[in-house]
Each structure stands twice: as structure tokens, then as C-alpha cells.
Short mmCIF file of C-alpha atoms in Angstrom, two decimals:
data_model
loop_
_atom_site.label_atom_id
_atom_site.label_comp_id
_atom_site.label_asym_id
_atom_site.label_seq_id
_atom_site.Cartn_x
_atom_site.Cartn_y
_atom_site.Cartn_z
CA MET W 29 -30.17 -56.88 -7.67
CA ALA W 30 -29.83 -58.02 -11.27
CA GLN W 31 -33.20 -59.71 -11.01
CA MET W 32 -34.76 -56.49 -9.71
CA ARG W 33 -33.32 -54.44 -12.59
CA SER W 34 -34.53 -57.05 -15.02
CA ALA W 35 -38.01 -56.98 -13.56
CA GLY W 36 -38.06 -53.17 -13.61
CA SER W 37 -36.92 -53.09 -17.24
CA TRP W 38 -39.59 -55.62 -18.19
CA THR W 39 -42.27 -53.51 -16.47
CA PHE W 40 -41.20 -50.30 -18.25
CA ALA W 41 -41.02 -52.04 -21.60
CA SER W 42 -44.45 -53.51 -21.02
CA HIS W 43 -45.77 -50.03 -20.25
CA LEU W 44 -44.35 -48.72 -23.53
CA ARG W 45 -45.82 -51.62 -25.45
CA CYS W 46 -49.23 -51.04 -23.83
CA ARG W 47 -49.13 -47.35 -24.72
CA HIS W 48 -48.22 -48.08 -28.33
CA VAL W 49 -50.90 -50.75 -28.47
CA ASN W 50 -53.48 -48.24 -27.23
CA ASP W 51 -52.41 -45.72 -29.88
CA PHE W 52 -52.55 -48.44 -32.50
CA LEU W 53 -56.03 -49.50 -31.41
CA ARG W 54 -57.32 -45.92 -31.57
CA ASN W 55 -55.92 -45.42 -35.06
CA TRP W 56 -57.23 -48.82 -36.10
CA ALA W 57 -60.66 -47.93 -34.75
CA VAL W 58 -60.68 -44.71 -36.77
CA CYS W 59 -59.78 -46.66 -39.91
CA ILE W 60 -62.60 -49.11 -39.22
CA LEU W 61 -65.05 -46.23 -38.68
CA MET W 62 -63.95 -44.56 -41.92
CA ASP W 63 -64.37 -47.83 -43.77
CA LYS W 64 -67.84 -48.32 -42.26
CA ALA W 65 -68.85 -44.77 -43.13
CA THR W 66 -68.86 -45.45 -46.85
CA PRO W 67 -70.69 -48.75 -47.45
CA GLU W 68 -71.88 -49.85 -50.86
CA ASN W 69 -75.33 -48.34 -50.38
CA GLY W 70 -73.72 -44.95 -49.69
CA ILE W 71 -75.58 -44.48 -46.39
CA GLU W 72 -73.48 -43.11 -43.56
CA GLU W 73 -73.57 -45.44 -40.56
CA VAL W 74 -71.24 -43.64 -38.15
CA GLN W 75 -72.28 -40.67 -36.03
CA LEU W 76 -70.01 -37.65 -35.91
CA LEU W 77 -69.67 -35.46 -32.86
CA PRO W 78 -72.79 -33.26 -32.43
CA PHE W 79 -72.17 -30.17 -34.54
CA TYR W 80 -73.58 -27.41 -36.71
CA ASP W 81 -72.00 -25.24 -39.40
CA ASP W 82 -70.91 -21.70 -38.65
CA GLU W 83 -71.08 -18.77 -41.07
CA HIS W 84 -67.42 -18.96 -42.05
CA GLY W 85 -67.06 -22.49 -43.38
CA GLY W 86 -66.31 -23.99 -40.00
CA ILE W 87 -67.81 -26.37 -37.48
CA ILE W 88 -69.16 -25.77 -33.97
CA VAL W 89 -69.33 -28.77 -31.63
CA GLU W 90 -71.35 -28.39 -28.44
CA MET W 91 -70.83 -31.31 -26.10
CA GLU W 92 -73.57 -31.76 -23.52
CA GLU W 93 -73.81 -35.46 -22.71
CA PRO W 94 -71.05 -37.40 -20.92
CA MET W 95 -68.86 -39.54 -23.18
CA ASP W 96 -66.23 -42.15 -22.46
CA PRO W 97 -62.81 -40.56 -23.09
CA ASN W 98 -61.69 -43.43 -25.33
CA ASP W 99 -64.87 -43.16 -27.40
CA PHE W 100 -64.45 -39.39 -27.61
CA SER W 101 -60.88 -39.79 -28.86
CA VAL W 102 -61.91 -42.17 -31.63
CA ILE W 103 -64.98 -40.19 -32.72
CA LEU W 104 -63.07 -36.89 -32.61
CA ARG W 105 -60.39 -38.25 -34.94
CA TYR W 106 -63.02 -39.64 -37.27
CA SER W 107 -64.99 -36.39 -37.25
CA LEU W 108 -61.88 -34.36 -38.07
CA SER W 109 -61.07 -36.68 -40.96
CA GLN W 110 -64.57 -36.23 -42.40
CA TRP W 111 -64.55 -32.45 -41.97
CA LYS W 112 -61.18 -32.30 -43.68
CA LEU W 113 -62.63 -34.20 -46.65
CA GLN W 114 -65.47 -31.67 -46.70
CA GLU W 115 -62.87 -28.85 -46.76
CA LYS W 116 -64.12 -27.33 -43.53
CA LYS W 117 -61.95 -24.72 -41.85
CA GLY W 118 -62.09 -23.95 -38.15
CA VAL W 119 -63.50 -26.43 -35.64
CA TRP W 120 -64.81 -25.13 -32.32
CA ILE W 121 -65.46 -27.48 -29.40
CA LYS W 122 -67.44 -26.14 -26.45
CA LEU W 123 -66.89 -28.31 -23.39
CA PRO W 124 -69.00 -27.66 -20.28
CA ILE W 125 -67.18 -27.82 -16.98
CA GLN W 126 -68.57 -31.28 -16.19
CA LEU W 127 -66.77 -32.67 -19.28
CA VAL W 128 -63.36 -31.29 -18.33
CA ASN W 129 -61.96 -34.83 -18.58
CA LEU W 130 -62.17 -34.52 -22.39
CA VAL W 131 -59.97 -31.42 -22.62
CA GLU W 132 -56.63 -33.26 -22.63
CA ILE W 133 -57.80 -35.55 -25.43
CA ALA W 134 -58.78 -32.61 -27.62
CA VAL W 135 -55.47 -30.85 -26.92
CA LYS W 136 -53.54 -33.97 -27.94
CA GLU W 137 -55.38 -33.87 -31.27
CA GLY W 138 -54.13 -30.33 -31.87
CA PHE W 139 -56.88 -28.18 -30.34
CA LEU W 140 -55.90 -24.95 -28.61
CA TYR W 141 -57.59 -22.96 -25.85
CA HIS W 142 -59.56 -20.01 -27.20
CA HIS W 143 -61.51 -18.68 -24.22
CA ALA W 144 -63.24 -19.77 -21.05
CA GLU W 145 -66.32 -18.74 -19.11
CA PRO W 146 -67.36 -19.86 -15.62
CA HIS W 147 -69.18 -22.92 -16.94
CA TYR W 148 -67.40 -23.91 -20.16
CA LEU W 149 -64.13 -23.98 -22.08
CA MET W 150 -63.92 -23.26 -25.82
CA LEU W 151 -61.21 -24.97 -27.85
CA VAL W 152 -60.40 -24.44 -31.50
CA TYR W 153 -58.63 -26.30 -34.32
CA TRP W 154 -57.68 -25.05 -37.79
CA ILE W 155 -57.97 -27.78 -40.44
CA PRO W 156 -56.43 -26.29 -43.64
CA GLU W 157 -52.67 -26.17 -44.10
CA THR W 158 -52.89 -22.40 -44.41
CA LEU W 159 -52.56 -19.54 -41.97
CA SER W 160 -55.44 -19.63 -39.49
CA THR W 161 -57.99 -16.83 -39.82
CA ILE W 162 -59.75 -17.67 -36.56
CA PRO W 163 -60.15 -14.43 -34.57
CA ALA W 164 -58.37 -14.17 -31.25
CA ASN W 165 -60.22 -14.01 -27.97
CA ALA W 166 -61.75 -10.66 -26.96
CA SER W 167 -58.97 -8.07 -26.77
CA HIS W 168 -60.72 -5.37 -24.70
CA ARG W 169 -62.87 -4.91 -21.66
CA LEU W 170 -65.16 -1.88 -21.28
CA ARG W 171 -65.30 0.53 -18.35
CA ILE W 172 -67.24 3.70 -17.64
CA GLY W 173 -66.52 6.83 -15.67
CA ALA W 174 -69.65 8.68 -14.52
CA ILE W 175 -69.66 12.49 -14.37
CA VAL W 176 -72.72 13.48 -12.34
CA MET W 177 -73.14 17.21 -11.59
CA ASP W 178 -76.05 18.95 -9.89
CA ASP W 179 -77.42 22.48 -10.36
CA LYS W 180 -75.00 23.82 -7.74
CA ARG W 181 -72.00 22.73 -9.88
CA GLU W 182 -71.17 19.97 -7.46
CA LEU W 183 -69.85 16.62 -8.64
CA LEU W 184 -70.82 13.26 -7.21
CA VAL W 185 -67.51 11.80 -6.00
CA VAL W 186 -66.32 8.76 -4.09
CA GLN W 187 -63.33 7.35 -2.25
CA GLU W 188 -62.86 3.63 -2.87
CA LYS W 189 -61.78 0.97 -0.41
CA LEU W 190 -59.58 -0.59 -3.11
CA GLY W 191 -57.65 0.77 -6.07
CA ARG W 192 -54.75 3.12 -6.73
CA LEU W 193 -56.22 6.07 -4.85
CA ARG W 194 -57.05 4.08 -1.73
CA GLY W 195 -55.89 5.87 1.41
CA THR W 196 -54.72 9.01 -0.44
CA GLY W 197 -57.68 11.18 0.53
CA ILE W 198 -58.28 11.99 -3.15
CA TRP W 199 -61.85 11.94 -4.44
CA LYS W 200 -62.76 10.50 -7.85
CA ILE W 201 -65.82 10.05 -10.03
CA PRO W 202 -67.64 6.68 -9.88
CA THR W 203 -66.21 4.08 -12.26
CA GLY W 204 -66.96 0.48 -13.10
CA ILE W 205 -66.84 -2.37 -15.60
CA LEU W 206 -69.65 -3.07 -18.04
CA GLU W 207 -71.32 -6.44 -17.76
CA GLU W 208 -71.67 -8.79 -20.71
CA GLY W 209 -74.44 -7.58 -23.03
CA GLU W 210 -74.81 -4.27 -21.17
CA ASP W 211 -75.09 -0.95 -23.01
CA ILE W 212 -72.75 1.90 -22.11
CA PHE W 213 -75.57 4.14 -20.89
CA SER W 214 -77.15 1.34 -18.85
CA GLY W 215 -73.84 0.46 -17.25
CA ALA W 216 -73.18 4.08 -16.28
CA ILE W 217 -76.60 4.41 -14.63
CA ARG W 218 -76.16 1.08 -12.84
CA GLU W 219 -72.66 1.83 -11.51
CA VAL W 220 -73.72 5.20 -10.08
CA LYS W 221 -76.73 3.60 -8.41
CA GLU W 222 -74.69 0.73 -6.96
CA GLU W 223 -71.86 2.88 -5.59
CA THR W 224 -73.82 5.89 -4.33
CA GLY W 225 -77.54 5.10 -4.37
CA ILE W 226 -78.14 8.07 -6.70
CA ASP W 227 -80.65 7.71 -9.55
CA THR W 228 -79.53 9.33 -12.80
CA GLU W 229 -80.50 10.04 -16.39
CA PHE W 230 -77.89 9.41 -19.09
CA MET W 231 -76.94 12.41 -21.22
CA ASN W 232 -73.76 11.90 -23.28
CA VAL W 233 -70.52 10.07 -23.81
CA LEU W 234 -68.10 12.98 -23.52
CA ALA W 235 -64.81 11.20 -24.26
CA PHE W 236 -63.18 7.80 -24.22
CA ARG W 237 -59.73 6.47 -23.48
CA GLN W 238 -57.91 3.34 -24.67
CA TYR W 239 -55.07 1.79 -22.70
CA HIS W 240 -53.25 -1.53 -22.92
CA LYS W 241 -52.02 -4.39 -20.73
CA SER W 242 -54.33 -3.37 -17.93
CA PHE W 243 -55.97 -6.68 -17.10
CA PHE W 244 -54.08 -9.92 -17.79
CA GLN W 245 -52.49 -8.30 -20.88
CA LYS W 246 -55.89 -7.19 -22.22
CA SER W 247 -56.67 -3.64 -23.32
CA THR W 248 -59.37 -1.39 -21.87
CA LEU W 249 -61.75 1.22 -23.26
CA LEU W 250 -62.96 3.74 -20.68
CA PHE W 251 -65.98 5.88 -21.60
CA LEU W 252 -66.46 9.16 -19.73
CA CYS W 253 -70.22 9.66 -19.44
CA MET W 254 -72.27 12.68 -18.37
CA LEU W 255 -75.38 11.94 -16.31
CA ARG W 256 -78.05 14.13 -14.75
CA PRO W 257 -78.94 13.36 -11.10
CA LEU W 258 -82.55 12.50 -10.36
CA SER W 259 -82.02 12.05 -6.62
CA PHE W 260 -79.52 13.53 -4.18
CA ASP W 261 -79.54 11.48 -0.96
CA ILE W 262 -76.32 9.43 -1.03
CA GLN W 263 -76.35 5.84 0.17
CA ARG W 264 -72.85 4.51 -0.41
CA GLN W 265 -72.02 0.92 -1.27
CA ASP W 266 -70.41 -0.39 1.90
CA SER W 267 -68.45 -3.23 0.27
CA GLU W 268 -66.47 -1.05 -2.17
CA ILE W 269 -66.93 2.63 -1.27
CA GLU W 270 -65.20 4.23 1.73
CA ALA W 271 -66.99 7.58 1.37
CA ALA W 272 -69.19 9.51 -1.08
CA GLN W 273 -70.28 13.14 -1.27
CA TRP W 274 -71.26 16.08 -3.47
CA MET W 275 -68.17 18.23 -4.06
CA PRO W 276 -67.73 21.63 -5.77
CA ILE W 277 -66.18 20.99 -9.17
CA THR W 278 -63.46 23.61 -8.65
CA GLU W 279 -62.42 21.91 -5.41
CA TYR W 280 -62.46 18.54 -7.14
CA ALA W 281 -60.29 19.77 -10.03
CA ALA W 282 -57.72 21.30 -7.64
CA GLN W 283 -56.85 17.92 -6.08
CA PRO W 284 -53.26 16.63 -6.58
CA PHE W 285 -54.08 13.74 -8.90
CA PRO W 286 -51.03 11.52 -9.58
CA PRO W 287 -49.98 11.31 -13.28
CA GLU W 288 -51.36 7.78 -13.67
CA CYS W 289 -54.79 9.05 -12.56
CA SER W 290 -54.89 12.23 -14.66
CA ILE W 291 -58.04 10.93 -16.38
CA PHE W 292 -60.00 12.13 -13.33
CA LYS W 293 -58.62 15.66 -13.73
CA TYR W 294 -59.56 15.62 -17.42
CA ALA W 295 -63.06 14.55 -16.40
CA ALA W 296 -63.52 17.88 -14.60
CA ASP W 297 -62.12 19.86 -17.55
CA ILE W 298 -64.44 18.10 -20.00
CA CYS W 299 -67.41 18.56 -17.68
CA LEU W 300 -66.82 22.33 -17.48
CA ALA W 301 -66.40 22.49 -21.26
CA LYS W 302 -69.76 20.76 -21.62
CA VAL W 303 -71.57 23.04 -19.15
CA ASP W 304 -69.91 26.38 -19.90
CA ARG W 305 -68.72 26.22 -23.50
CA GLY W 306 -71.18 23.99 -25.31
CA TYR W 307 -68.86 21.02 -25.71
CA SER W 308 -70.79 18.36 -27.64
CA GLY W 309 -70.81 14.75 -26.60
CA PHE W 310 -72.28 11.65 -28.17
CA THR W 311 -75.79 10.40 -27.51
CA PRO W 312 -77.06 6.87 -28.22
CA LEU W 313 -79.09 6.50 -31.42
CA PRO W 314 -81.06 3.20 -31.50
CA ILE W 315 -80.50 1.13 -34.64
CA LYS W 316 -81.45 -2.40 -35.61
CA PRO W 317 -78.50 -4.69 -36.44
CA SER W 318 -78.52 -7.21 -39.27
CA PHE W 319 -77.47 -10.26 -37.24
CA ASN W 320 -80.22 -10.40 -34.58
CA ASP W 321 -83.40 -8.72 -33.37
CA GLN W 322 -81.83 -6.81 -30.48
CA ILE W 323 -81.60 -3.04 -30.73
CA SER W 324 -78.06 -1.65 -30.68
CA HIS W 325 -76.89 1.95 -30.38
CA LEU W 326 -74.81 4.26 -32.53
CA TYR W 327 -73.25 7.07 -30.50
CA VAL W 328 -73.42 10.33 -32.47
CA ASN W 329 -73.21 14.10 -32.03
CA ASN W 330 -76.95 14.55 -32.19
CA GLU W 331 -76.82 18.34 -31.73
CA ASP W 332 -75.08 18.85 -35.07
CA LEU W 333 -76.87 16.07 -36.93
CA ASN W 334 -80.37 17.05 -35.74
CA LEU W 335 -81.59 13.45 -35.94
#
């Protein structure tokens, strides 16, 4: 028994020594790389991780090719040491899903998760010994609610197969989430078409609502949009919509909406204010941004501005 304990202790001690030796070798390799990087002729001989500068004094690393984890660890440490000497600030590392084996190494060097998409993970590291100014991940998601009313003062309404109003018999306006890079007006037209088969023309953003902790602690902006129907034959989306119809707006507004769904009651009130009392909404005004060539949109009260 004593021999077994002795053997076990020797094995554990050997494991510790091996781990410390590995750490020593990595640090030693970084020192060797740093020494090689500044030869007498002043020509840099060591490659850093593939990177480019961002607009805020930081570094963006986009890994594409496979790399041995031990090599990545050594080169990452060396790269960080060089960027620190250059007084760089934030370091972003974009790791595609096929390089997930490098994530743990980056985290051990002090990198934190920033955000993830289906095919990559973005990690970030703040070099200076000051408070980090790296912006947090996106705080909001965008949704639309589509108010579609015909000439007979009937609203296009749906009953969903999922959601808070499922099984209550209450009708609501079509709603949905904007896709990445999608304009508000385009998303409203798309959602109505997908859920009901109705073609529409965008008119205005009539109101918007902000609420918090709605989706994994993220906030949401919901834009109530007015659209004009261009077709009237409903073809509901079978996967998400239980039923769809044209419904008199007075009948719609009289439904017993629960307090947490009062936004749908307000949608009817705002719609009537638009139709009967000249309530002004916001229409998209195309403008050209400074950071790329894509047209963006400023939503303004065009009736009063006369643009």
C-alpha cells in the first residue's frame, strides 16, 4: 500500500513538473522570439498573427488557417507583447468555428467573449492598464408591428401558433424580427407577406416602443408601421400562423387584450388617429452615410418638413 501511495505521489508530482515545464517552455519561446525580432540589421524576422488596424487604435485578428495550439499560444503572447510596445489598445480575435480549439488558449491569455455568430466567435482583449472603452455587444434587437388597413376600415390580423396570445382567441397585428442589415420598411413588408401572403406598400412608422430584458437580457425596439394593402387574398403561413383574416377595426379594438399585450390595443388607437385625425408618422428619407456606400434612411415627419 505504501508503495502504491509512493507511486501515485510520484506520478502527480511528475504531472506538475511537466505542466510547469510546458509553461516555462512557452515563456522561453516568447523570449526567444522577442530577441529574434530585433536583430542588428533591424529587420523583423518573426511573423505576428494576421491582423489589421482598426479605426480606434486597436488590432483586429482574423484567423482563417489552422494552427497548432502550441504555436498559437507562443505567437499570441509574442504578438500581444509587440502590440503593447506599439501602445495599441483593444485586440479583437475572430475565430471561425473550425478553429474552436484555439478559444481556450486565448481565454487563458486574458481574452473575453464579446459576441458570437453561427460560424465564428469574437474575443477581445484590452491592453492598456486603464478602463476599457471597448463597446459592449449589441444591446437591442429590432421588431416591427404591421398595421395594414383596407378601404373598408378592416385590419389585417392573425392568430399565432406560438406566443403569449396562443389559444386565447384574441387577434393581433402581424409582428416579426428584423433580419441583419434589413431596413424597417423592408422588414415590415416582408413579415406581412410571409405571415399572410398580402402584398403591401410601406407608409409610415407611427410609433415605437422600447422594453428591456426581453430576450436573454437584451432590450427590444418595436416599431409600429402603417402599410397600404396591394392585394387582399390571404394565404397564411402554416408554420407560424393559426388563422388570418380582415377584421373591422372597431371589433379588433374591443378585444380583451391582457395588460402585457396592450401594445396591440394602442395600435388600433394610433391607426384611427392616423386615418381620422391626421396623426403624422415618420417616413424614410434616403441619405448617404459617411462610413460606406450603402444608402441609409432617416425617419422624419415629411408632411411638416415638406422635403
